[in-house]
mmCIF file of C-alpha atoms in Angstrom:
data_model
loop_
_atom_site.group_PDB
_atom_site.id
_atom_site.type_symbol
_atom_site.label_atom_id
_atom_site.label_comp_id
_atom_site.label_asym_id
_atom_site.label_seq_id
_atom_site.Cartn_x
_atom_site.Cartn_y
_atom_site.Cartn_z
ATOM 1 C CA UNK A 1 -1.893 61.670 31.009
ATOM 2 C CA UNK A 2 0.613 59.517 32.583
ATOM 3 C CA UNK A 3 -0.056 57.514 35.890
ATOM 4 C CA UNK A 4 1.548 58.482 39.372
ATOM 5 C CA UNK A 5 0.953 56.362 42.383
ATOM 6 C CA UNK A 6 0.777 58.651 45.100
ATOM 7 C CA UNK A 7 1.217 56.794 48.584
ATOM 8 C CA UNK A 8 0.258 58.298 52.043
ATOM 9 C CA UNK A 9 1.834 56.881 55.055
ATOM 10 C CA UNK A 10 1.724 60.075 56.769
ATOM 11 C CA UNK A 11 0.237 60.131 60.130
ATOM 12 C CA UNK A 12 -1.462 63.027 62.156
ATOM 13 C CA UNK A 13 0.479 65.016 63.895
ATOM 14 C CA UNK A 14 -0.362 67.153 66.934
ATOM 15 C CA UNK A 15 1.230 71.096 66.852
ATOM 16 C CA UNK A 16 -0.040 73.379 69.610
ATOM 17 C CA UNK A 17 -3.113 71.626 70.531
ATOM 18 C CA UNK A 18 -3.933 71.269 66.520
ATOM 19 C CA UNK A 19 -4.715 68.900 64.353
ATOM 20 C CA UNK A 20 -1.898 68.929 61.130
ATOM 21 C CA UNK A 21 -2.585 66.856 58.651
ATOM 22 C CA UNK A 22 0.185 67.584 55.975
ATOM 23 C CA UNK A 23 0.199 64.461 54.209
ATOM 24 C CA UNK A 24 -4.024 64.620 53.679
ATOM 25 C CA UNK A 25 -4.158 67.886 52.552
ATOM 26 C CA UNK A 26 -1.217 67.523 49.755
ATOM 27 C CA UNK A 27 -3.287 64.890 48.627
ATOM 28 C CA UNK A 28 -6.238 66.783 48.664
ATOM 29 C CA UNK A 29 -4.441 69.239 46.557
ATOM 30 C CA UNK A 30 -3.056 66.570 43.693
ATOM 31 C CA UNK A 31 -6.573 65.898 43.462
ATOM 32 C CA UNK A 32 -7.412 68.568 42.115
ATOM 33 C CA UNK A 33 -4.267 68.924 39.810
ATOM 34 C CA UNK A 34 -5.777 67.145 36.968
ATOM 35 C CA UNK A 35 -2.068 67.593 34.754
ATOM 36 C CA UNK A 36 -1.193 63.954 36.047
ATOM 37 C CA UNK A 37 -3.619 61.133 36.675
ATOM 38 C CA UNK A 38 -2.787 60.447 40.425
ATOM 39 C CA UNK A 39 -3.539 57.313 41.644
ATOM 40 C CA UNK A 40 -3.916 57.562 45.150
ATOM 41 C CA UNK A 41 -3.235 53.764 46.352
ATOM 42 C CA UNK A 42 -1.298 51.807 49.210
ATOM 43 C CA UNK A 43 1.884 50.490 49.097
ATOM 44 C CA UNK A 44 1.440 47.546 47.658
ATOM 45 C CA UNK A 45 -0.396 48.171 45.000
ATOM 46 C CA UNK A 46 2.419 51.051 44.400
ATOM 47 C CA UNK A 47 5.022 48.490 44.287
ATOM 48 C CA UNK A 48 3.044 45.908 41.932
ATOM 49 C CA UNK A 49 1.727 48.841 39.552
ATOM 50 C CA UNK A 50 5.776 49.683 39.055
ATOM 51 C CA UNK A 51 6.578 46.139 38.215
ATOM 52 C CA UNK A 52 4.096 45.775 35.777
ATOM 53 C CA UNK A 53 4.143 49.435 34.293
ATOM 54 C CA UNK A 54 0.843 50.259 35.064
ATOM 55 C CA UNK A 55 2.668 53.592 36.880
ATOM 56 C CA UNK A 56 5.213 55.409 35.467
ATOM 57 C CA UNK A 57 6.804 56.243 38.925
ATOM 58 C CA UNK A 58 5.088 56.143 42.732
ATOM 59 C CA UNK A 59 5.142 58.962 45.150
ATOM 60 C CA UNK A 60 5.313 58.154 48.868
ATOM 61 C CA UNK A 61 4.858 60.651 51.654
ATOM 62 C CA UNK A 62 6.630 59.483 54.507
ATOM 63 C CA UNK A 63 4.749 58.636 58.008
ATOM 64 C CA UNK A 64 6.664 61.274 60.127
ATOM 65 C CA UNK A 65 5.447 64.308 57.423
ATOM 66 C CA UNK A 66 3.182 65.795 59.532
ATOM 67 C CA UNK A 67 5.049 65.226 62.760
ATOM 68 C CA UNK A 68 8.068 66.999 60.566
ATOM 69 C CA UNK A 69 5.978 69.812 58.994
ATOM 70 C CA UNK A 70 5.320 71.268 63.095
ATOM 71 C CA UNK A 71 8.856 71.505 63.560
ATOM 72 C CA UNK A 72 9.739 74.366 60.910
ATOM 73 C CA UNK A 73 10.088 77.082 63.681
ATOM 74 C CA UNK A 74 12.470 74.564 65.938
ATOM 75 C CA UNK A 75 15.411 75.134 66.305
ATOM 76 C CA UNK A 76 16.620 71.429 64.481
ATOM 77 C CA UNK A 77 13.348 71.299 62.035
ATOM 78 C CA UNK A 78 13.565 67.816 60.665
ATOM 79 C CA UNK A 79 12.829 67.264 57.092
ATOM 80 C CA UNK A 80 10.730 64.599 55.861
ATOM 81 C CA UNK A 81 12.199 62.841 52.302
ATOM 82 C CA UNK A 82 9.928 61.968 49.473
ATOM 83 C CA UNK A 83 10.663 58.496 48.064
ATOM 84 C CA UNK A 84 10.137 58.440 44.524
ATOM 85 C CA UNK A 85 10.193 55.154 42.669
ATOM 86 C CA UNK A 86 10.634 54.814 38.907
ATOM 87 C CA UNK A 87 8.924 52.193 37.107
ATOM 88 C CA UNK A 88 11.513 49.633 35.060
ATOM 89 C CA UNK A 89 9.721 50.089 32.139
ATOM 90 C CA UNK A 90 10.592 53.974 31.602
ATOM 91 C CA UNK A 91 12.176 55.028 28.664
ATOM 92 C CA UNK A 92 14.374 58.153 28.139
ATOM 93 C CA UNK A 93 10.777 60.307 27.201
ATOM 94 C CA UNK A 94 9.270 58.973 30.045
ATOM 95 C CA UNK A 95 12.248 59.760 32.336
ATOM 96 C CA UNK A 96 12.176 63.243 31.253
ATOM 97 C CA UNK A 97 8.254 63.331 31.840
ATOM 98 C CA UNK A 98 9.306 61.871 35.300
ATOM 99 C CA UNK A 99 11.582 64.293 36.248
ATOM 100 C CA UNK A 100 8.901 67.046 35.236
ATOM 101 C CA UNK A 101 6.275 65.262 37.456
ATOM 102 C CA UNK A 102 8.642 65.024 40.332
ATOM 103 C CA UNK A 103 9.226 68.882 39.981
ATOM 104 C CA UNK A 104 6.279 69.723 40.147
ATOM 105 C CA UNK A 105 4.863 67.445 43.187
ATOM 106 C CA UNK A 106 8.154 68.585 44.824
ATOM 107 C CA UNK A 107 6.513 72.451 44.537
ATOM 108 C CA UNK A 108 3.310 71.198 45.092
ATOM 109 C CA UNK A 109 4.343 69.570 48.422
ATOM 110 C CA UNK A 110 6.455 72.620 49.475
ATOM 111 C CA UNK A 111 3.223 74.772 48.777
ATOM 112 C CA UNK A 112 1.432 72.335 51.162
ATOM 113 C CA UNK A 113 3.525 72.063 53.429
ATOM 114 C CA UNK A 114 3.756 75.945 53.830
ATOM 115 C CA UNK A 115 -0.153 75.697 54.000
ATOM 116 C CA UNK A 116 -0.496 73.308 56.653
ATOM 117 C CA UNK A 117 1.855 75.073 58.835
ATOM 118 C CA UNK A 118 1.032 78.416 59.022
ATOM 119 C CA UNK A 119 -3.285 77.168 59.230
ATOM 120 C CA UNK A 120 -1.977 75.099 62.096
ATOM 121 C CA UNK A 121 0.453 78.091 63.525
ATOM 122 C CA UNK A 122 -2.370 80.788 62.882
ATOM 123 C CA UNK A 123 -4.737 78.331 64.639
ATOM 124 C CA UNK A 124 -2.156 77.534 67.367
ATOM 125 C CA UNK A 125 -1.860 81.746 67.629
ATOM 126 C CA UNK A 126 -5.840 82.518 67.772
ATOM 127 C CA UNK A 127 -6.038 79.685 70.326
ATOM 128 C CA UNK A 128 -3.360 81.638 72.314
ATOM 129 C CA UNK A 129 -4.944 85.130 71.884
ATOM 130 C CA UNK A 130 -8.495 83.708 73.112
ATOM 131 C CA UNK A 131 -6.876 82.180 76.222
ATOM 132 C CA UNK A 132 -4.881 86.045 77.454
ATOM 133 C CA UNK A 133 -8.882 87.058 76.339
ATOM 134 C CA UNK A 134 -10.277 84.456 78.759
ATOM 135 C CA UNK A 135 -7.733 85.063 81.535
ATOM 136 C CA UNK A 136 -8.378 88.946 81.171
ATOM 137 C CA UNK A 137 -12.153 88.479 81.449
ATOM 138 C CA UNK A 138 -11.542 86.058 84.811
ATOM 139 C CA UNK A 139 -9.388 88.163 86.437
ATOM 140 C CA UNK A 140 -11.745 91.028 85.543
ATOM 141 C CA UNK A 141 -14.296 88.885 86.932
ATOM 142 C CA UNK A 142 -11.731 87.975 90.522
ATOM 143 C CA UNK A 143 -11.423 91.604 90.931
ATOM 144 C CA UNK A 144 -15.329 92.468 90.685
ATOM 145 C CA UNK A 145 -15.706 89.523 92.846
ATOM 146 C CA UNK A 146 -13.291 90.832 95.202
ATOM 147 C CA UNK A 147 -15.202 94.071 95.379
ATOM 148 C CA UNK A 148 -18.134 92.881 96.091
ATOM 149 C CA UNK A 149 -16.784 90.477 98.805
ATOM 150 C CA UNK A 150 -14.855 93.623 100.372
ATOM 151 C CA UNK A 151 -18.438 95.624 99.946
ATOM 152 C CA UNK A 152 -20.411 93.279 101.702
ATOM 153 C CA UNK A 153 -17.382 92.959 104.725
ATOM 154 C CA UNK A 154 -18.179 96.431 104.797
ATOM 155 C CA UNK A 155 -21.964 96.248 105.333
ATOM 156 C CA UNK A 156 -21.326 92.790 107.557
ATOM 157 C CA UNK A 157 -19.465 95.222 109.677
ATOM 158 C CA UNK A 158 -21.848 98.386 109.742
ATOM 159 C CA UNK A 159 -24.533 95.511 110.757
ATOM 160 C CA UNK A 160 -22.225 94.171 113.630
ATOM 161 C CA UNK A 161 -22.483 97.838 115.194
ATOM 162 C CA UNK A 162 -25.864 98.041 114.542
ATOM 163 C CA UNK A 163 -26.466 94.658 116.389
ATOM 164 C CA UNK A 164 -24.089 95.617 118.913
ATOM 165 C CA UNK A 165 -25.846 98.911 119.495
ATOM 166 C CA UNK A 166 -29.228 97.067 119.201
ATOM 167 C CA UNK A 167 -28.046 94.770 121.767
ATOM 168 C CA UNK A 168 -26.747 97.291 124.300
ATOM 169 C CA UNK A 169 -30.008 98.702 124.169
ATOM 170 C CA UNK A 170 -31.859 95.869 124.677
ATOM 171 C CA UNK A 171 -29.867 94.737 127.327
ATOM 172 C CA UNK A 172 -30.593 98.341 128.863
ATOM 173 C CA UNK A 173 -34.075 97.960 128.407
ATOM 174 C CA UNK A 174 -34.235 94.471 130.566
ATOM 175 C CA UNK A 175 -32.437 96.221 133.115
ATOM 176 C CA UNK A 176 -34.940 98.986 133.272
ATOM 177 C CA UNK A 177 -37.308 96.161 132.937
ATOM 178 C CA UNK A 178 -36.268 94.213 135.603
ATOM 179 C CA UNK A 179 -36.045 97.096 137.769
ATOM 180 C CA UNK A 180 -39.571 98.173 136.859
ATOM 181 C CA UNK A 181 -40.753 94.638 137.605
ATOM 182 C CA UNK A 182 -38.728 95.083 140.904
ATOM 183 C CA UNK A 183 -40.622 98.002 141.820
ATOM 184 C CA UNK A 184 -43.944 96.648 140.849
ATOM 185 C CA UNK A 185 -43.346 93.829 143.234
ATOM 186 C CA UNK A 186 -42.032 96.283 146.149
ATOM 187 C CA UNK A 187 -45.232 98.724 145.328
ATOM 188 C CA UNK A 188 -47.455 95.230 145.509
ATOM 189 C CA UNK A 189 -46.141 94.011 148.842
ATOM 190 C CA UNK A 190 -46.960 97.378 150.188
ATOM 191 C CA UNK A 191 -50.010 97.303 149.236
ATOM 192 C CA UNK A 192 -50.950 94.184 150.234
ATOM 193 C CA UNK A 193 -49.831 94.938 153.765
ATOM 194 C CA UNK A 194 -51.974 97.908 154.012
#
């Protein structure tokens, strides 16, 4: 197997709310590609692994690859740029094996690029479809809660009669009560002058 240096500078990105991590998960995936021996390593050691010929050729994903990947469905998607650096000690054989490599981690990172996206847009379009879900149930919930308000102005109202009525009629019974006590006090003073 011949050595790759595979660098990620890529840095999170944010699409819709979501999480994209383009550059981690094309890693992820070399990792598990076991027709190169990736060696996943900073820049540095990139760089001084070329020099000596310890890698073949290095691999670096760029920092703005995830920011990049969430602009397919713009209208100006930006592209990000693999660098590829060959190692001064290739040979024509290993040139050719380069060139194969590079292939494939271009089709590789196309794959995951694809990937990403459309986890992060079907994420970004559940996210969507449970917020209309949510509003639906609140305004479902505003328009019981508006029925029940109007129900019980309804009732509040029938009681206002009802106390209204109920105070009418005790206002007519301490009339007939004061005239009763009126006439208990007339019929008294009678009697006392007797």
């Amino acid at each position: 197997h011949i050595k790759v240096a595979v660098v990620d500078q890529d840095q999170p990105a944010k699409f819709q709310g979501v999480a994209v991590h383009a550059g981690r998960d094309v890693t992820q995936k070399l990792r598990e590609n076991h027709d190169v021996d990736w060696q996943f390593v900073s820049a540095k050691t990139a760089r001084s692994g070329l020099a000596k010929g310890t890698y073949l050729m290095a691999v670096t994903l760029p920092q703005d690859f995830s920011a990049n990947v969430t602009t397919a469905l713009s209208p100006a998607p930006k592209h990000s740029t693999l660098k590829v650096a060959l190692s001064p000690h290739n040979n024509f054989a290993s040139h050719l094996i380069n060139t194969t490599v590079v292939t494939k981690l271009q089709s590789q990172v196309v794959q995951n690029v694809q990937q990403a996206y459309d986890g992060a847009a079907l994420t970004a379009l559940n996210s969507l479809g449970d917020g209309v879900s949510q509003a639906h149930a609140a305004t479902a919930q505003l328009a019981d809660g508006s029925g029940q308000v109007q129900d019980g102005l309804v009732q509040l109202t029938a009681n206002n009669q009802k106390l209204t009525s109920g105070a009418t009629q005790v206002q007519g019974a301490i009339g007939k009560l004061v005239a009763g006590n009126a006439q208990l006090l007339a019929d008294g003073a009678l009697n006392l002058r007797c």
